[in-house]
Coordinates of C-alpha atoms in Angstrom, one line a residue:
M1413 CA -20.9 -27.9 2.7
N1414 CA -17.2 -27.2 3.0
I1415 CA -15.1 -24.1 3.4
I1416 CA -12.1 -24.5 1.0
E1417 CA -10.4 -21.2 1.6
Q1418 CA -11.1 -18.0 3.5
R1419 CA -9.3 -14.6 3.4
F1420 CA -9.9 -11.2 5.0
L1421 CA -9.2 -8.5 2.4
R1422 CA -8.6 -5.5 4.6
G1423 CA -8.4 -2.9 1.9
P1424 CA -9.5 -2.2 -1.6
N1425 CA -9.4 -5.5 -3.6
L1426 CA -10.6 -7.3 -6.7
Y1427 CA -14.1 -7.7 -5.3
A1428 CA -14.9 -4.5 -3.4
S1429 CA -13.5 -1.1 -2.6
V1430 CA -14.0 -1.7 1.2
P1431 CA -12.8 -4.5 3.4
C1432 CA -14.5 -7.9 2.8
M1433 CA -14.3 -11.6 3.7
M1434 CA -13.7 -13.8 0.7
T1435 CA -14.6 -17.5 1.1
V1436 CA -14.4 -20.3 -1.4
L1437 CA -17.1 -23.0 -0.8
D1438 CA -17.9 -26.4 -2.1
P1439 CA -21.6 -27.2 -1.3
G1440 CA -20.7 -30.9 -1.1
M1441 CA -24.3 -31.9 -2.0
P1442 CA -26.3 -32.3 -5.2
R1443 CA -27.3 -29.1 -6.9
A1444 CA -30.8 -30.4 -7.5
L1445 CA -32.2 -31.3 -4.1
P1446 CA -35.7 -32.6 -3.8
A1447 CA -38.5 -30.0 -3.5
S1448 CA -39.5 -31.3 -0.1
I1449 CA -36.0 -30.6 1.3
L1450 CA -35.9 -27.1 -0.1
R1451 CA -39.3 -26.3 1.4
H1452 CA -38.1 -27.7 4.7
V1453 CA -35.0 -25.5 4.6
H1454 CA -37.2 -22.4 3.8
A1455 CA -39.7 -23.2 6.6
Q1456 CA -37.0 -23.6 9.2
L1457 CA -35.1 -20.5 8.2
A1458 CA -38.3 -18.4 8.2
Q1459 CA -38.9 -19.6 11.8
M1460 CA -35.4 -19.0 13.0
L1461 CA -34.5 -15.9 11.0
P1462 CA -37.8 -14.0 10.2
G1463 CA -35.6 -11.0 9.3
L1464 CA -34.6 -12.8 6.1
E1465 CA -37.8 -11.6 4.4
A1466 CA -36.5 -8.1 4.5
Y1467 CA -33.9 -9.1 1.9
A1468 CA -36.7 -9.9 -0.6
T1469 CA -36.7 -6.3 -1.7
D1470 CA -33.4 -7.1 -3.5
A1471 CA -34.1 -8.7 -6.8
L1472 CA -31.6 -11.5 -6.6
A1473 CA -32.2 -12.2 -2.9
G1474 CA -35.9 -12.1 -3.4
A1475 CA -35.7 -14.6 -6.3
V1476 CA -33.5 -17.0 -4.2
L1477 CA -36.0 -17.0 -1.3
R1478 CA -39.0 -17.4 -3.6
R1479 CA -37.5 -20.4 -5.4
L1480 CA -36.5 -21.9 -2.0
G1481 CA -40.0 -21.5 -0.6
G1482 CA -41.5 -23.0 -3.8
G1483 CA -39.2 -26.0 -3.8
Q1484 CA -37.6 -24.9 -7.0
P1485 CA -33.9 -25.7 -7.8
V1486 CA -31.7 -23.1 -6.1
G1487 CA -28.1 -23.0 -5.2
L1488 CA -27.8 -23.3 -1.4
V1489 CA -24.7 -21.1 -1.4
Y1490 CA -26.9 -18.2 -2.3
V1491 CA -29.1 -19.0 0.6
L1492 CA -26.0 -19.4 2.8
A1493 CA -24.9 -15.8 1.9
L1494 CA -28.2 -14.4 3.1
V1495 CA -28.1 -16.4 6.3
Q1496 CA -24.6 -15.3 7.3
R1497 CA -25.5 -11.7 6.6
E1498 CA -28.6 -11.9 8.7
L1499 CA -26.6 -13.6 11.5
Q1500 CA -24.1 -10.8 11.6
R1501 CA -27.0 -8.3 11.7
L1502 CA -28.7 -10.1 14.6
A1503 CA -25.4 -10.1 16.4
G1504 CA -25.2 -6.3 16.2
A1505 CA -22.6 -5.9 13.5
P1506 CA -24.3 -5.7 10.0
A1507 CA -22.3 -7.1 7.1
G1508 CA -23.5 -4.6 4.5
F1509 CA -23.3 -6.7 1.4
D1510 CA -22.6 -10.1 -0.1
E1511 CA -22.0 -11.6 -3.5
V1512 CA -21.8 -15.1 -4.8
R1513 CA -20.0 -16.2 -8.0
P1514 CA -18.9 -19.6 -9.4
V1515 CA -15.1 -20.1 -9.2
R1516 CA -13.7 -20.2 -12.8
G1517 CA -12.1 -23.5 -13.6
K1518 CA -13.4 -25.2 -10.4
P1519 CA -16.7 -26.8 -11.2
G1520 CA -19.0 -26.9 -8.2
Q1521 CA -17.1 -24.3 -6.2
F1522 CA -18.4 -20.9 -5.4
R1523 CA -16.8 -17.7 -4.1
L1524 CA -18.7 -15.8 -1.4
V1525 CA -17.6 -12.2 -0.8
S1526 CA -19.2 -10.3 2.1
G1527 CA -18.7 -7.2 4.1
Y1528 CA -18.0 -7.2 7.8
E1529 CA -17.4 -5.1 10.8
S1530 CA -15.5 -7.7 12.9
E1531 CA -13.3 -10.4 11.3
S1532 CA -13.8 -12.8 14.1
L1533 CA -17.6 -12.3 14.1
A1534 CA -17.8 -12.7 10.3
A1535 CA -15.8 -16.0 10.4
E1536 CA -18.0 -17.3 13.2
A1537 CA -21.2 -16.3 11.5
L1538 CA -20.2 -18.0 8.3
T1539 CA -19.2 -21.2 10.1
L1540 CA -22.6 -21.1 11.9
A1541 CA -24.4 -20.6 8.7
V1542 CA -22.7 -23.5 7.0
E1543 CA -23.7 -25.8 10.0
M1544 CA -27.3 -24.5 9.8
I1545 CA -27.6 -25.1 6.0
A1546 CA -25.9 -28.5 6.2
T1547 CA -28.2 -29.6 9.0
L1548 CA -31.4 -28.3 7.4
A1549 CA -30.5 -29.9 4.1
K1550 CA -30.6 -33.3 5.9
E1551 CA -34.1 -32.4 7.0
G1552 CA -32.9 -31.8 10.6
T1553 CA -33.6 -29.0 13.0
F1554 CA -31.2 -26.5 14.4
D1555 CA -30.9 -24.9 17.9
L1556 CA -29.9 -21.3 17.1
P1557 CA -30.5 -19.2 20.3
A1558 CA -27.4 -20.4 22.2
R1559 CA -25.2 -20.1 19.2
L1560 CA -26.5 -16.6 18.4
D1561 CA -25.6 -15.5 21.9
N1562 CA -22.0 -16.5 21.2
L1563 CA -22.1 -14.3 18.1
R1564 CA -23.3 -11.4 20.2
V1565 CA -20.4 -11.8 22.6
A1566 CA -18.0 -11.7 19.7
A1567 CA -19.7 -8.6 18.3
A1568 CA -19.5 -6.9 21.8
R1569 CA -15.7 -7.5 21.9
H1570 CA -15.4 -5.6 18.6
A1571 CA -17.9 -2.8 19.4
V1572 CA -16.9 0.8 20.2
S1573 CA -18.6 3.4 22.2
P1574 CA -21.1 5.8 20.6
A1575 CA -18.7 8.6 21.1
M1576 CA -15.9 6.8 19.3
E1577 CA -18.2 5.7 16.5
Q1578 CA -19.2 9.3 16.0
L1579 CA -15.5 10.4 16.0
L1580 CA -14.6 7.8 13.5
D1581 CA -17.5 8.5 11.2
T1582 CA -16.6 12.2 11.2
A1583 CA -13.0 11.4 10.5
R1584 CA -13.9 9.2 7.5
Q1585 CA -16.3 11.9 6.1
I1586 CA -13.5 14.5 6.0
G1587 CA -11.0 12.1 4.4
I1588 CA -8.9 11.2 7.4
P1589 CA -7.6 7.6 7.2
V1590 CA -8.7 5.4 10.1
L1591 CA -6.8 2.3 11.3
R1592 CA -7.9 0.1 14.1
L1593 CA -4.7 -1.3 15.5
S1594 CA -6.2 -4.7 16.0
D1595 CA -9.6 -6.3 15.5
E1596 CA -10.5 -6.1 19.1
D1597 CA -8.3 -3.2 20.2
S1598 CA -9.9 -0.1 21.6
E1599 CA -7.0 2.1 20.2
F1600 CA -7.4 3.8 16.8
Q1601 CA -5.0 5.7 14.6
L1602 CA -6.2 8.7 12.7
G1603 CA -3.9 9.8 9.9
W1604 CA -0.6 8.3 8.7
G1605 CA 3.1 8.5 9.5
A1606 CA 4.3 11.6 11.2
L1607 CA 0.8 13.2 11.0
Q1608 CA -1.0 10.4 12.9
K1609 CA -3.0 10.8 16.1
R1610 CA -3.7 7.9 18.4
V1611 CA -7.1 7.8 20.1
Q1612 CA -8.2 5.4 22.9
D1613 CA -11.9 4.5 23.2
T1614 CA -12.7 5.6 26.8
G1615 CA -16.4 6.0 26.1
T1616 CA -16.3 9.8 26.9
G1617 CA -14.0 12.8 26.7
L1618 CA -12.8 12.1 23.1
C1619 CA -11.2 14.9 21.3
A1620 CA -13.0 16.4 18.3
T1621 CA -11.6 15.4 14.9
D1622 CA -11.5 19.0 13.7
N1623 CA -9.4 19.9 16.7
A1624 CA -7.0 16.9 16.0
Y1625 CA -6.6 18.1 12.4
P1626 CA -7.3 21.8 12.1
E1627 CA -5.6 21.7 8.7
G1628 CA -5.4 18.9 6.2
N1629 CA -6.5 15.3 6.7
G1630 CA -3.6 13.7 8.4
R1631 CA -2.3 12.0 5.2
I1632 CA 1.4 11.9 4.4
P1633 CA 2.3 11.6 0.6
V1634 CA 2.2 8.1 -0.6
I1635 CA 3.6 6.7 -3.9
A1636 CA 2.5 3.1 -4.7
V1637 CA 4.6 1.1 -7.2
T1638 CA 3.3 -2.0 -9.0
G1639 CA 4.1 -4.0 -12.2
T1640 CA 5.4 -7.3 -13.2
N1641 CA 9.1 -6.3 -13.3
G1642 CA 11.1 -3.4 -11.9
K1643 CA 9.1 -2.6 -8.8
T1644 CA 11.9 -2.9 -6.2
T1645 CA 14.4 -0.8 -8.2
T1646 CA 11.9 1.9 -9.0
A1647 CA 10.8 2.1 -5.4
L1648 CA 14.4 2.4 -4.3
M1649 CA 15.0 5.2 -6.8
L1650 CA 12.0 7.1 -5.5
A1651 CA 12.9 6.6 -1.9
H1652 CA 16.4 7.9 -2.7
G1653 CA 14.9 11.0 -4.3
V1654 CA 12.6 11.6 -1.4
Q1655 CA 15.4 11.3 1.2
Q1656 CA 17.6 13.7 -0.8
A1657 CA 14.9 16.3 -0.2
G1658 CA 15.4 15.9 3.5
L1659 CA 12.2 14.0 4.1
R1660 CA 12.0 10.9 6.2
C1661 CA 10.9 8.1 3.8
G1662 CA 9.2 4.9 4.7
L1663 CA 9.8 2.3 2.1
T1664 CA 8.6 -1.3 1.5
T1665 CA 10.2 -3.7 -1.0
T1666 CA 10.6 -7.4 -1.5
E1667 CA 13.9 -7.0 0.5
G1668 CA 12.4 -5.5 3.6
V1669 CA 10.9 -2.4 5.3
Y1670 CA 13.1 0.7 5.5
I1671 CA 12.6 3.7 7.7
N1672 CA 14.7 6.7 6.6
G1673 CA 17.2 4.4 4.9
E1674 CA 17.5 1.9 7.8
R1675 CA 16.1 -1.6 7.2
T1676 CA 14.0 -2.5 10.2
F1677 CA 12.4 -5.8 8.8
K1678 CA 13.9 -8.3 6.4
G1679 CA 12.0 -10.4 3.9
D1680 CA 9.4 -10.0 1.2
C1681 CA 7.7 -6.9 2.5
S1682 CA 5.6 -5.9 -0.5
G1683 CA 2.2 -6.6 0.9
Y1684 CA -0.5 -5.3 3.3
W1685 CA 1.2 -5.7 6.7
S1686 CA 4.5 -4.1 5.6
A1687 CA 2.8 -1.1 4.1
R1688 CA 0.8 -0.7 7.2
R1689 CA 4.0 -0.9 9.3
V1690 CA 5.2 2.2 7.4
L1691 CA 1.9 4.1 7.6
T1692 CA 1.8 3.5 11.4
S1693 CA 5.4 4.7 11.9
P1694 CA 5.5 8.2 13.5
E1695 CA 9.0 8.6 11.9
V1696 CA 7.7 8.7 8.3
D1697 CA 7.0 11.9 6.3
F1698 CA 6.6 10.3 3.0
A1699 CA 5.8 6.7 2.0
V1700 CA 7.0 4.7 -1.1
L1701 CA 5.2 1.3 -1.2
E1702 CA 6.1 -1.5 -3.5
T1703 CA 2.8 -3.2 -4.0
A1704 CA 2.9 -6.8 -5.4
R1705 CA 0.3 -9.0 -6.9
G1706 CA 0.5 -11.6 -4.0
G1707 CA -0.1 -9.0 -1.3
I1708 CA -3.1 -7.5 -3.1
L1709 CA -4.7 -10.9 -3.6
K1710 CA -4.1 -12.1 0.0
R1711 CA -5.1 -8.9 1.9
G1712 CA -6.0 -6.2 -0.4
L1713 CA -4.4 -2.7 -0.5
A1714 CA -3.1 -1.3 2.8
F1715 CA -4.4 2.2 1.9
D1716 CA -7.7 3.5 0.8
R1717 CA -5.9 5.8 -1.7
C1718 CA -2.4 6.9 -2.6
D1719 CA -1.2 10.2 -4.0
V1720 CA 0.6 8.8 -7.0
A1721 CA 0.4 5.3 -8.4
I1722 CA 2.9 3.7 -10.9
V1723 CA 2.2 0.7 -13.1
L1724 CA 5.4 -0.2 -14.7
N1725 CA 4.3 -3.1 -17.0
V1726 CA 2.0 -6.1 -17.1
T1727 CA 3.5 -9.4 -18.5
A1728 CA 3.0 -13.1 -17.9
D1729 CA 4.1 -14.1 -14.3
H1730 CA 2.4 -16.1 -11.6
L1731 CA -0.4 -17.2 -13.9
G1732 CA -2.4 -20.1 -12.8
L1733 CA -2.1 -19.1 -9.2
D1734 CA -4.7 -17.6 -6.9
G1735 CA -7.3 -17.6 -9.7
I1736 CA -5.2 -15.4 -12.0
E1737 CA -5.2 -17.3 -15.3
T1738 CA -4.5 -14.7 -17.9
V1739 CA -2.4 -11.5 -18.4
R1740 CA -5.7 -9.6 -18.5
D1741 CA -6.5 -11.0 -15.0
L1742 CA -3.2 -9.9 -13.8
A1743 CA -3.8 -6.4 -15.3
R1744 CA -7.0 -6.2 -13.2
V1745 CA -5.0 -6.9 -10.0
K1746 CA -2.4 -4.3 -10.8
G1747 CA -5.0 -1.9 -12.0
L1748 CA -6.3 -1.7 -8.4
V1749 CA -3.2 0.3 -7.6
A1750 CA -3.9 2.7 -10.5
K1751 CA -7.5 3.1 -9.4
S1752 CA -6.3 4.1 -5.9
A1753 CA -4.4 7.2 -7.1
S1754 CA -6.0 10.4 -5.9
R1755 CA -3.5 12.8 -7.5
A1756 CA -1.7 11.2 -10.4
V1757 CA -1.1 7.8 -12.1
V1758 CA 2.1 7.1 -14.0
L1759 CA 1.7 4.5 -16.8
N1760 CA 3.9 2.8 -19.3
A1761 CA 2.9 4.1 -22.8
E1762 CA 4.5 1.1 -24.5
D1763 CA 2.4 -1.5 -22.5
P1764 CA -1.1 -1.9 -23.9
H1765 CA -2.4 -3.2 -20.5
C1766 CA -1.0 -0.1 -18.8
A1767 CA -2.3 2.3 -21.4
A1768 CA -5.8 0.8 -21.0
M1769 CA -5.8 1.7 -17.3
A1770 CA -6.0 5.4 -18.4
M1771 CA -9.6 4.7 -19.6
G1772 CA -12.3 5.9 -17.3
R1773 CA -10.0 7.6 -14.8
P1774 CA -11.9 9.9 -12.4
G1775 CA -11.7 13.7 -12.9
G1776 CA -8.9 15.4 -11.1
V1777 CA -6.5 12.5 -11.3
E1778 CA -3.7 13.4 -13.7
Q1779 CA -2.3 10.8 -16.1
L1780 CA 1.4 10.8 -16.9
Y1781 CA 3.2 8.5 -19.2
F1782 CA 6.8 7.2 -19.6
S1783 CA 8.4 5.6 -22.6
L1784 CA 11.7 4.5 -24.0
D1785 CA 10.3 5.3 -27.5
P1786 CA 9.9 9.1 -28.0
D1787 CA 7.8 8.4 -31.0
H1788 CA 5.3 6.0 -29.5
P1789 CA 1.8 6.9 -30.6
V1790 CA 0.3 6.8 -27.1
L1791 CA 3.1 9.2 -25.8
L1792 CA 2.8 11.6 -28.8
R1793 CA -1.0 11.8 -28.5
H1794 CA -0.6 12.5 -24.8
L1795 CA 2.0 15.3 -25.4
E1796 CA -0.1 16.8 -28.1
H1797 CA -2.9 17.4 -25.6
G1798 CA -0.4 19.0 -23.1
G1799 CA 0.0 16.0 -20.9
R1800 CA 3.1 15.5 -18.7
A1801 CA 5.5 12.6 -19.4
A1802 CA 9.1 11.3 -19.1
Y1803 CA 10.8 9.7 -22.1
L1804 CA 14.1 8.9 -23.7
Q1805 CA 15.3 11.1 -26.5
D1806 CA 18.7 10.5 -28.2
G1807 CA 20.1 8.8 -25.1
E1808 CA 18.8 11.5 -22.7
L1809 CA 16.1 11.3 -20.1
V1810 CA 13.6 14.1 -20.8
L1811 CA 10.7 15.5 -18.7
A1812 CA 7.7 17.0 -20.6
D1813 CA 5.9 19.5 -18.3
G1814 CA 3.2 20.9 -20.5
A1815 CA 4.9 23.0 -23.2
R1816 CA 8.2 22.8 -21.5
R1817 CA 10.9 20.2 -22.0
H1818 CA 13.5 19.5 -19.3
A1819 CA 16.6 17.5 -20.3
L1820 CA 17.5 15.6 -17.1
L1821 CA 20.7 13.6 -17.8
Q1822 CA 22.2 11.2 -20.2
A1823 CA 21.1 7.6 -19.6
S1824 CA 24.8 6.6 -19.4
A1825 CA 25.1 8.9 -16.4
M1826 CA 22.7 6.8 -14.4
P1827 CA 24.7 4.2 -12.4
A1828 CA 21.6 1.9 -12.5
A1829 CA 21.6 2.0 -16.3
L1830 CA 25.0 0.2 -16.5
G1831 CA 26.5 2.6 -18.9
G1832 CA 23.2 2.8 -20.8
H1833 CA 23.0 -1.0 -21.5
A1834 CA 20.2 -1.8 -19.0
R1835 CA 17.3 -0.2 -20.8
Y1836 CA 14.9 -1.7 -18.3
N1837 CA 16.5 0.4 -15.6
I1838 CA 16.3 3.5 -17.8
A1839 CA 12.6 2.8 -18.1
N1840 CA 12.4 2.5 -14.3
G1841 CA 14.2 5.8 -14.0
L1842 CA 11.7 7.4 -16.3
A1843 CA 8.8 6.1 -14.3
A1844 CA 10.4 7.4 -11.1
A1845 CA 11.1 10.8 -12.7
A1846 CA 7.5 11.1 -13.8
A1847 CA 6.2 10.2 -10.3
L1848 CA 8.6 12.6 -8.5
M1849 CA 7.4 15.4 -10.9
A1850 CA 3.8 14.5 -10.1
S1851 CA 4.7 14.7 -6.4
G1852 CA 6.0 18.2 -6.8
F1853 CA 9.8 17.7 -7.1
G1854 CA 11.6 19.9 -9.6
P1855 CA 13.7 18.7 -12.6
A1856 CA 17.1 19.6 -11.0
H1857 CA 16.3 17.5 -7.9
I1858 CA 15.0 14.6 -10.0
A1859 CA 18.2 14.6 -12.2
S1860 CA 20.4 14.7 -9.1
A1861 CA 18.5 11.8 -7.6
L1862 CA 18.9 9.6 -10.7
R1863 CA 22.5 10.5 -11.1
S1864 CA 23.4 9.6 -7.5
F1865 CA 21.3 6.5 -7.1
V1866 CA 23.5 3.3 -7.1
S1867 CA 22.0 -0.1 -7.7
D1868 CA 24.4 -2.7 -6.5
S1869 CA 24.7 -5.8 -4.2
Q1870 CA 24.4 -3.6 -1.2
T1871 CA 21.6 -1.2 -2.1
N1872 CA 19.6 -3.6 -4.4
P1873 CA 20.8 -7.2 -3.9
L1874 CA 20.2 -9.8 -6.7
R1875 CA 19.0 -7.2 -9.2
S1876 CA 21.4 -6.6 -12.0
N1877 CA 24.4 -6.8 -9.7
I1878 CA 27.6 -6.5 -11.8
F1879 CA 30.9 -8.0 -10.8
S1880 CA 34.1 -7.7 -12.8
L1881 CA 36.2 -10.7 -11.9
P1882 CA 39.9 -9.7 -11.9
D1883 CA 41.6 -13.0 -12.3
S1884 CA 39.5 -14.4 -15.2
G1885 CA 38.5 -11.3 -17.1
L1886 CA 34.9 -12.4 -16.8
T1887 CA 31.9 -10.1 -16.2
L1888 CA 29.3 -11.6 -13.9
I1889 CA 25.6 -10.4 -13.8
V1890 CA 23.5 -11.7 -10.9
D1891 CA 19.8 -11.0 -11.2
Y1892 CA 16.5 -12.2 -9.8
A1893 CA 14.9 -12.7 -13.3
H1894 CA 12.3 -15.4 -13.2
N1895 CA 9.8 -14.7 -16.0
P1896 CA 10.1 -14.4 -19.8
A1897 CA 10.0 -10.6 -20.0
A1898 CA 12.7 -10.2 -17.4
Y1899 CA 14.9 -12.9 -19.0
S1900 CA 14.5 -11.3 -22.4
A1901 CA 15.5 -7.8 -21.0
L1902 CA 18.4 -9.3 -19.1
G1903 CA 19.7 -11.3 -22.1
K1904 CA 19.6 -8.2 -24.3
T1905 CA 21.6 -6.3 -21.6
A1906 CA 24.2 -9.0 -21.3
R1907 CA 24.6 -9.2 -25.1
S1908 CA 25.1 -5.5 -25.4
M1909 CA 27.9 -5.4 -22.8
T1910 CA 30.4 -7.6 -24.6
R1911 CA 31.9 -8.5 -27.9
G1912 CA 32.6 -12.0 -26.4
R1913 CA 30.0 -14.6 -25.5
T1914 CA 27.1 -14.5 -23.2
L1915 CA 26.5 -17.6 -21.0
G1916 CA 23.6 -18.1 -18.6
V1917 CA 22.8 -20.2 -15.6
I1918 CA 19.0 -20.0 -15.4
T1919 CA 16.0 -21.4 -13.7
A1920 CA 12.3 -20.6 -12.8
P1921 CA 10.1 -21.7 -9.9
G1922 CA 8.2 -25.0 -10.5
D1923 CA 4.8 -23.6 -9.6
R1924 CA 4.6 -21.8 -13.0
R1925 CA 2.5 -23.3 -15.7
D1926 CA 4.1 -25.5 -18.3
I1927 CA 3.6 -22.9 -21.0
D1928 CA 5.3 -20.3 -18.9
L1929 CA 8.3 -22.4 -18.2
R1930 CA 8.7 -23.1 -21.9
A1931 CA 8.4 -19.4 -22.5
V1932 CA 11.4 -18.8 -20.2
G1933 CA 13.5 -21.0 -22.4
E1934 CA 12.2 -19.3 -25.6
A1935 CA 12.9 -15.8 -24.1
C1936 CA 16.5 -16.7 -23.3
A1937 CA 17.4 -18.6 -26.5
P1938 CA 18.0 -15.6 -28.8
H1939 CA 20.4 -13.8 -26.4
F1940 CA 22.8 -16.4 -25.2
D1941 CA 25.5 -18.6 -26.6
Q1942 CA 25.4 -21.1 -23.8
L1943 CA 22.7 -21.9 -21.3
T1944 CA 22.7 -24.2 -18.3
V1945 CA 19.3 -24.9 -16.7
Y1946 CA 19.3 -25.7 -13.0
E1947 CA 16.5 -26.5 -10.5
S1948 CA 15.5 -24.0 -7.8
A1949 CA 12.1 -24.5 -6.2
R1950 CA 10.2 -27.6 -7.4
R1951 CA 6.9 -26.4 -5.7
G1952 CA 5.0 -29.6 -6.4
R1953 CA 6.8 -30.8 -9.6
E1954 CA 8.8 -34.0 -10.0
P1955 CA 12.6 -33.6 -9.8
G1956 CA 13.9 -32.2 -13.1
A1957 CA 10.5 -31.6 -14.6
A1958 CA 10.7 -27.8 -14.7
G1959 CA 14.1 -28.0 -16.3
V1960 CA 12.8 -30.3 -19.1
L1961 CA 10.2 -27.7 -19.9
I1962 CA 12.7 -24.8 -19.9
T1963 CA 15.1 -26.7 -22.1
G1964 CA 12.3 -27.6 -24.4
G1965 CA 11.6 -23.8 -24.8
I1966 CA 15.3 -23.2 -25.5
A1967 CA 15.2 -25.8 -28.3
H1968 CA 12.1 -24.3 -29.8
G1969 CA 13.5 -20.8 -29.8
S1970 CA 17.2 -21.4 -30.5
R1971 CA 17.3 -21.6 -34.3
G1972 CA 20.7 -23.3 -33.8
G1973 CA 22.4 -20.3 -32.2
V1974 CA 22.7 -21.6 -28.6
Q1975 CA 23.9 -24.7 -26.8
W1976 CA 22.3 -25.8 -23.7
R1977 CA 22.4 -28.4 -20.9
Q1978 CA 20.2 -29.3 -17.9
I1979 CA 22.1 -29.8 -14.7
D1980 CA 19.6 -29.6 -11.8
D1981 CA 22.1 -29.1 -9.0
V1982 CA 22.9 -25.4 -8.9
R1983 CA 26.5 -25.8 -7.7
K1984 CA 27.3 -28.3 -10.4
A1985 CA 25.5 -26.0 -13.0
L1986 CA 27.7 -23.1 -11.9
D1987 CA 30.9 -25.3 -12.0
H1988 CA 30.1 -26.5 -15.5
T1989 CA 29.3 -23.1 -16.9
L1990 CA 32.4 -21.4 -15.3
G1991 CA 34.5 -24.1 -16.9
L1992 CA 33.2 -22.9 -20.3
C1993 CA 33.9 -19.2 -19.7
E1994 CA 36.8 -17.2 -21.3
A1995 CA 38.1 -13.7 -20.7
G1996 CA 35.7 -11.1 -22.1
D1997 CA 32.6 -13.3 -21.7
V1998 CA 29.5 -12.2 -19.7
L1999 CA 28.0 -14.8 -17.4
V2000 CA 24.4 -14.3 -16.2
Y2001 CA 23.4 -16.1 -13.0
S2002 CA 19.6 -15.8 -12.5
C2003 CA 17.1 -16.3 -9.8
P2004 CA 19.3 -17.1 -6.8
S2005 CA 18.1 -16.9 -3.3
T2006 CA 21.6 -16.3 -1.9
L2007 CA 25.1 -15.9 -3.3
D2008 CA 26.5 -18.8 -1.3
N2009 CA 26.6 -21.3 -4.1
L2010 CA 28.2 -18.7 -6.4
V2011 CA 31.0 -17.9 -3.9
E2012 CA 31.8 -21.6 -3.5
A2013 CA 31.9 -22.1 -7.2
L2014 CA 34.2 -19.2 -7.8
Q2015 CA 36.7 -20.3 -5.1
G2016 CA 38.7 -22.4 -7.6
Y2017 CA 37.9 -20.4 -10.7
D2018 CA 38.6 -16.8 -9.7
P2019 CA 39.6 -16.5 -6.0
A2020 CA 39.7 -12.7 -6.1
G2021 CA 36.3 -12.7 -7.6
A2022 CA 35.0 -15.1 -4.9
R2023 CA 36.2 -12.7 -2.3
L2024 CA 34.6 -9.8 -4.1
V2025 CA 31.2 -11.5 -4.2
A2026 CA 31.6 -12.8 -0.6
E2027 CA 32.3 -9.3 0.6
A2028 CA 29.2 -8.0 -1.1
A2029 CA 27.1 -10.8 0.4
G2030 CA 28.7 -10.3 3.8
I2031 CA 27.9 -6.6 3.8
E2032 CA 24.3 -7.3 3.0
S2033 CA 24.0 -10.0 5.8
S2034 CA 25.7 -7.9 8.4
H2035 CA 22.7 -5.5 8.9
H2036 CA 21.0 -6.0 12.3
V2037 CA 17.4 -6.6 11.3
T2038 CA 14.4 -8.5 12.5
A2039 CA 13.1 -11.3 10.3
A2040 CA 9.6 -10.4 9.0
P2041 CA 6.8 -12.7 7.7
A2042 CA 6.0 -12.5 4.0
G2043 CA 4.0 -9.4 3.1

C-alpha cells in the first residue's frame, strides 16, 4: 500500500468545511484478496484495536467491518481509513471524520480525506496504519504498543491545557477566528489584523474571551477575489479604494503581499500562507485577498469566512491538473470562495458558472451582480427584484442600489480601461464597484477610486501595460495572457486601438492539455494579422511541441486572415516580429516572466522605447522586498 500524495488542507476546501488531511493511496495489492487473509486482518485488528467495533454504528463503516470479518471482498483502503482514525483517537487527538473515494481517471487509486487535530500526529497515524494493513495482508502480525506510544508523544506535543481549550472553544462559539501560530506552538491568535489578540498557553490565568472582545468578534473586513482572469487587477482596484478611505489595507496578489501600499513579500502570493500573513499583521484594518485555484487546492482557504466574495469569471485554464478536468470542476473550486461570504457575494451576470453560484445561498448573504451588458436577462431579473448591481450603460459605469441609480463615471475616464478599449478592465471595475458598495463605501468614493486607479508597469506589471514607442510609432501591449479567454479579450482590445495592424508574440505553458493549447491559437486567430509563437515553459513537453499545437489552433481558426510562424526562442521571435512592424501598428507580447528579452530586442529597433521599457522594469525591480515562496 503506497502513499502517492498527501496534503494538509488548513481551511475550507473541496472536501470539507474544516481542516483535513487529503491522501491519495494506491493499495498496491489485488482488490480480491483470499477470504482467509481478510479474516486474518479482521481478527488481528479486533485484537489490537477493539475500539473499532464502535464504528459499526455508522452504516458504511459497519458494512466494511462485517464484510472483512466474513471474508467477503472489501477495499482495504476503507479499512485503512477506520484504522488511522482509531489510532488518532487512542493517541488522544480524535480525527472526527474520514471519507474514501476512488480517484477519477486513476484506476486503482483512492483519495482518503480525514479530519485531524495535529498535522504531525495525523501523518504519523496514517503511516502507521499503512504499515499495519500491509503487514496483516501478508498474514503477518504487528507489534502496536510501542508505536502507539510514539503517537501519544506526538499528540502531547500538540495538546493544550484545559484552560486554553475552554478559551478557544468559547472564542469559536461566538465567532472569533482562532489561529494557532504553528502546529506545536502554544501561542494562539484570536481575531485578525489590527483587532487581534495573542494568547500564550500558560495553563492558568488566561483572560476571558468576552473581556478580550467586549464588542464584536475581532474580525476585520475581508474581501476575497477569485476567477480565471482579472483577479490581480480587481484586487488592486479594491485595495486602492480602501486606502483612499484612510484604512490600512493588507493585500495579496500574484505579485506579492502588500501592507498599506508597501510590498513586503515578492512572488505568487495568492494562496493560504500569504493570506494568513495579512490576517496576522497587526497593521491591517481591511484585507483584500486574491484567492487563486492553486492555493485553494493545495491548502484550502486561509479564512473560515470573508465579508464579501467576488467571482469574476470561470473559463478553461489549468484543466487536467490537480484533479480538475472540466470547467465545471474549476467552478466548484472557485465556488468555495463564494460559499465563504458572510455578507455579500458579487457575481458575473454574463457567466453561467458564476450565475449558478447564486443558487442555494444561505439567508442573510446578499447577491450582487455586475455586467457589461445592461440588458442581460440575469441582471434585469435581479434588478426587477430590487437587487443591487453594477453595470455599463451607454459607456458609463452605473451602480444600482435598490430603486436608485448612481452614475459613477464614463468608462473612458478609468485609466485602467485604456480609453474604454479594455472592456475586461471595465468589467473588473464594475466588480470592484459592486464589492465596495457591499462593503459600505458610497458612490462618490467608489467613482473617485476608479478614476484615480492607474494600472501600469509599476502598479500592475505585465497586465495590459501600454508603451508608446517614440522612434517607431509602434504601440506595445505587454500582458500576462495565457489562456483562451484572456487571449481573446486582449486581441479584441489591441484591434480596437488601431487602424493599422495587430501583431502578436504569444505562448502558453506546456503543462496545459493539447486541446487547451490549440484553443489558445484559435482564440488569437480572429484578432491578429500576424502571430509569432514562442516557447516559454515546456513543463514536461518535448521542445517545440506546445508551439505546434498552438499554431495548429491558429490554422484552424484563421479563415485565411492571419499569417503565423513558430519561433521557439523568445528573443528571436521578438526580433522577427519587430522587423515586420510599421508605424501605427499594435504589437502584443504575451505571457513574459520578465521584460529583459523585450528590452534587448528593442535596443536596435527603437532605442528610446528600449529605455522606456527598461526604466519601467527597473522601477519595479528596485523595491526592497523579501522573496516569498509560492502561495
